[in-house]
Coordinates of C-alpha atoms in Angstrom, one line a residue:
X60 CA 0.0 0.0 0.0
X61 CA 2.9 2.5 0.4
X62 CA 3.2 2.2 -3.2
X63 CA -0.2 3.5 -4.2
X64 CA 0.5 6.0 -1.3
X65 CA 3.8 7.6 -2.7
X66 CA 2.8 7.7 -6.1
X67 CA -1.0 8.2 -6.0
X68 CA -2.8 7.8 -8.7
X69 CA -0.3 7.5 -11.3
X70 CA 0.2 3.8 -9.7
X71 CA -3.8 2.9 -9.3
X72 CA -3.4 3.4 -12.9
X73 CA -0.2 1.7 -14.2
X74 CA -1.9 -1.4 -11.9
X75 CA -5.0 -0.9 -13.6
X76 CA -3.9 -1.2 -17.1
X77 CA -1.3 -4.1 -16.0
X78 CA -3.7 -6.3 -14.6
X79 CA -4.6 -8.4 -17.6
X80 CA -0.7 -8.8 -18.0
X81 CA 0.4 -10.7 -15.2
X82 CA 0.3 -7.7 -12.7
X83 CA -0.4 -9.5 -9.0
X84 CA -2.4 -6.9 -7.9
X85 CA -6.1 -7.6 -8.1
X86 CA -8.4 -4.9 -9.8
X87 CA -10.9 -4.7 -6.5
X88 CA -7.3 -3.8 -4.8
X89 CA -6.0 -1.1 -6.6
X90 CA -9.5 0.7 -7.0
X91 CA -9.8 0.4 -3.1
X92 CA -6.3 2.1 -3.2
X93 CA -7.3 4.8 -5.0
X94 CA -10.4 5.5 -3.1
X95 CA -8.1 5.8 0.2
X96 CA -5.6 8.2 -1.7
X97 CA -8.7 10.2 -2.2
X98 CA -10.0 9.7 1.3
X99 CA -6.7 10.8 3.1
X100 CA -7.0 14.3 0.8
X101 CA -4.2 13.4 -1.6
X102 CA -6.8 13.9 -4.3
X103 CA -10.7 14.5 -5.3
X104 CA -12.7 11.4 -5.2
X105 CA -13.9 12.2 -8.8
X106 CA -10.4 12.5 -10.0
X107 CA -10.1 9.2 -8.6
X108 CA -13.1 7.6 -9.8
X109 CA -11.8 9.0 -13.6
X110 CA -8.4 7.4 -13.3
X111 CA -10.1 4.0 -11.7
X112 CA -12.0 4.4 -14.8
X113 CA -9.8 4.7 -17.5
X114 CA -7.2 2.4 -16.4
X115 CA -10.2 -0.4 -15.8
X116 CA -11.4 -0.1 -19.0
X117 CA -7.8 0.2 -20.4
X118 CA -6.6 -2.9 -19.4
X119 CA -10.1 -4.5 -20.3
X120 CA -8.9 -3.4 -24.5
X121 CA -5.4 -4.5 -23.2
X122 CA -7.3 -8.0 -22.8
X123 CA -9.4 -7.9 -25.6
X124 CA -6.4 -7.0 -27.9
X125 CA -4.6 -9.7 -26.9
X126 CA -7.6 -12.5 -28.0
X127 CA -8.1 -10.4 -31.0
X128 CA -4.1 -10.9 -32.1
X129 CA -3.5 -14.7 -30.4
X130 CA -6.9 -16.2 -31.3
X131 CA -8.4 -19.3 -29.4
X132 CA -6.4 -22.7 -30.4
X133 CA -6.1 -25.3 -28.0
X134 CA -3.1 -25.4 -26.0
X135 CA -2.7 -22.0 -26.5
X136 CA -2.2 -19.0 -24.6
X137 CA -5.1 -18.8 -22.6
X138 CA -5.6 -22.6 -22.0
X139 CA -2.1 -22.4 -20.5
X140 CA -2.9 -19.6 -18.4
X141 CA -6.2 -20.3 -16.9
X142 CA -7.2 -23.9 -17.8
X143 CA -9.0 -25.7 -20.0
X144 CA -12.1 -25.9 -17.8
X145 CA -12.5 -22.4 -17.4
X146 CA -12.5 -21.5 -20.9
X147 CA -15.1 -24.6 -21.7
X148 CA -17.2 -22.7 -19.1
X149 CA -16.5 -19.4 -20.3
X150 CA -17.8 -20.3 -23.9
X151 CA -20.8 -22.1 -22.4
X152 CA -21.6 -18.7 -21.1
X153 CA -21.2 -17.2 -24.3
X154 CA -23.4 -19.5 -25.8
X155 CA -25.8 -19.2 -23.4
X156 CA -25.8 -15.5 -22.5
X157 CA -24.0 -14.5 -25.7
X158 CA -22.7 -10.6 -25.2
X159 CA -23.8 -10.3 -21.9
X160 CA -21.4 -12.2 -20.6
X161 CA -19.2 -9.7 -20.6
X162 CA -21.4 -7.9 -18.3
X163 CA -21.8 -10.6 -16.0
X164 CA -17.6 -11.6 -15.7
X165 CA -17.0 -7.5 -15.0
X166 CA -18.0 -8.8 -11.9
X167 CA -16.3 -11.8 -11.1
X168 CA -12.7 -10.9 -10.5
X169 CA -10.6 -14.4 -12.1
X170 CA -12.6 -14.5 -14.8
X171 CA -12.1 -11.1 -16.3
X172 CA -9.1 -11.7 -18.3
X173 CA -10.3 -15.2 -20.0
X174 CA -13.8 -13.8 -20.9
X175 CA -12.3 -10.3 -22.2
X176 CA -9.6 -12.3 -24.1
X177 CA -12.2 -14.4 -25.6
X178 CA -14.7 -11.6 -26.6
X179 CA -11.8 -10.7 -28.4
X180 CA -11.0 -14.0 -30.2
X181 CA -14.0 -14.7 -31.4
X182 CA -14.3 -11.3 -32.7
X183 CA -16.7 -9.2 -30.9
X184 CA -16.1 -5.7 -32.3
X185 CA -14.5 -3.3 -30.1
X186 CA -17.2 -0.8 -30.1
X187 CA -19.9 -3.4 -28.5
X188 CA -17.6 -4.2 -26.0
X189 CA -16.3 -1.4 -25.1
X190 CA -20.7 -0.4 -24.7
X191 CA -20.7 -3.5 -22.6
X192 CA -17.9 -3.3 -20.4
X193 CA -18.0 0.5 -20.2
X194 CA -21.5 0.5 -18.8
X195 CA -20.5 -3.1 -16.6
X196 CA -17.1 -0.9 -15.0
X197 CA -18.7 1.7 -13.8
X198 CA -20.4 -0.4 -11.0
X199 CA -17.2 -2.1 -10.0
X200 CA -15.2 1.3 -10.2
X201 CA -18.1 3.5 -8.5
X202 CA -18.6 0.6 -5.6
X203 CA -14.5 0.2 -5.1
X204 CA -13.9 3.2 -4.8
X205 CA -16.3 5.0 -2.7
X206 CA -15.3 2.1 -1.0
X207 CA -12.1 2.9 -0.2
X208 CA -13.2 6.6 0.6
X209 CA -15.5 6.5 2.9
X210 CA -13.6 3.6 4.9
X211 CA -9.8 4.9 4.2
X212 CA -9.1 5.1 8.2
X213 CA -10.5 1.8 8.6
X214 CA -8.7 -0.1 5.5
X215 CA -5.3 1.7 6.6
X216 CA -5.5 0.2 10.6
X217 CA -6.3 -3.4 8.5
X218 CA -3.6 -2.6 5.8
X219 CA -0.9 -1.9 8.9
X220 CA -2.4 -4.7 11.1
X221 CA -1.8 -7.2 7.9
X222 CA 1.9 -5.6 7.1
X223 CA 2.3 -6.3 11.3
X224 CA 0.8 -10.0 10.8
X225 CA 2.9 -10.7 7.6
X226 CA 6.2 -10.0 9.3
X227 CA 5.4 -12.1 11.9
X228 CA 4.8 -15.0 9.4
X229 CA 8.0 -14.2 7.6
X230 CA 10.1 -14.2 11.0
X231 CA 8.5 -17.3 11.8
X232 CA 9.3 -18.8 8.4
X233 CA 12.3 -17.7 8.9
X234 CA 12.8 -19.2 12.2
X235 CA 11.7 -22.8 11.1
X236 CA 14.0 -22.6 8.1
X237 CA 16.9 -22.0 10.7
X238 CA 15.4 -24.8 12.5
X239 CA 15.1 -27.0 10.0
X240 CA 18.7 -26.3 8.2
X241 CA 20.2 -26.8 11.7
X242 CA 18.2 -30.6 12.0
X243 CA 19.7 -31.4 8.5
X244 CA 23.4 -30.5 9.6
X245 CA 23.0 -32.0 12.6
X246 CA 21.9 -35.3 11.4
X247 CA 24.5 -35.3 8.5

């Protein structure tokens, strides 16, 4: 969280638009992060909503572009990525619900990235799905990040209470490792 802190906006975006790309960052996160910024007077809330905005509907075209240019071919990119399950269910959606389900993966983070990428392979023109997921991302980036405005105080005592909890974890990680390497040398 110190990133989005010490660069504001600039990095709600960049992790926006890198999400479909391998960026760990979940989209919910980052839109939270940006509601917070607003929250502790670093920024507007609306400038914040616009930049939650663009960068969600960004890396949406980032995903879409990248069906339209790979394609769906077994064994290929996506498969490797997310599994052949997944995509079988993604395309019984599509069958099923056609266009809409775009809509309806907006709001599912995980499946986001396969269902973009295949509205993109199978050649949904960009316009529609821009229509789609333009209208579908302004609920998740309206709910996320008033989210993160009106409960910055609260998501920062959870954000340090987790950073707290992790280095616990790592020291005792670290501990048992010690532990364990000693037990190994030992019995050698």
């Amino acid at each position: 969280m110190d990133f989005f802190q010490t660069y504001g906006l600039f990095a709600v975006f960049v992790s926006l638009v890198t999400t479909p790309v391998g960026n760990p960052v979940p989209e919910d996160v980052s839109l939270l992060a940006g509601g917070m910024i607003a929250g502790m007077g670093q920024t507007s809330i609306w400038n914040a909503l616009a930049v939650g905005y663009s960068g969600v509907i960004l890396g949406d075209c980032v995903a879409w572009a990248m069906g339209r240019r790979v394609g769906l071919q077994p064994g290929g990119f996506l498969s490797r990525v997310v599994g052949n399950k997944q995509i079988a269910r993604l395309q019984r959606y599509y069958d099923r619900f056609g266009d809409r389900t775009i809509l309806i993966c907006r709001q599912l983070p995980g499946f986001r990235l396969p269902c973009f990428f295949i509205a993109g392979a199978t050649g949904i023109p960009i316009k529609r799905f821009l229509w789609i997921d333009g209208t579908a991302a302004l609920i998740t980036t309206n709910i996320f990040t008033w989210l993160g405005y009106v409960y910055w105080a609260d998501l920062a005592r959870v954000i340090h209470w987790l950073e707290r909890f992790r280095q616990g974890v790592l020291t005792l990680a670290i501990l048992a490792g010690m532990m364990i390497a000693y037990r190994i040398v030992q019995y050698r």
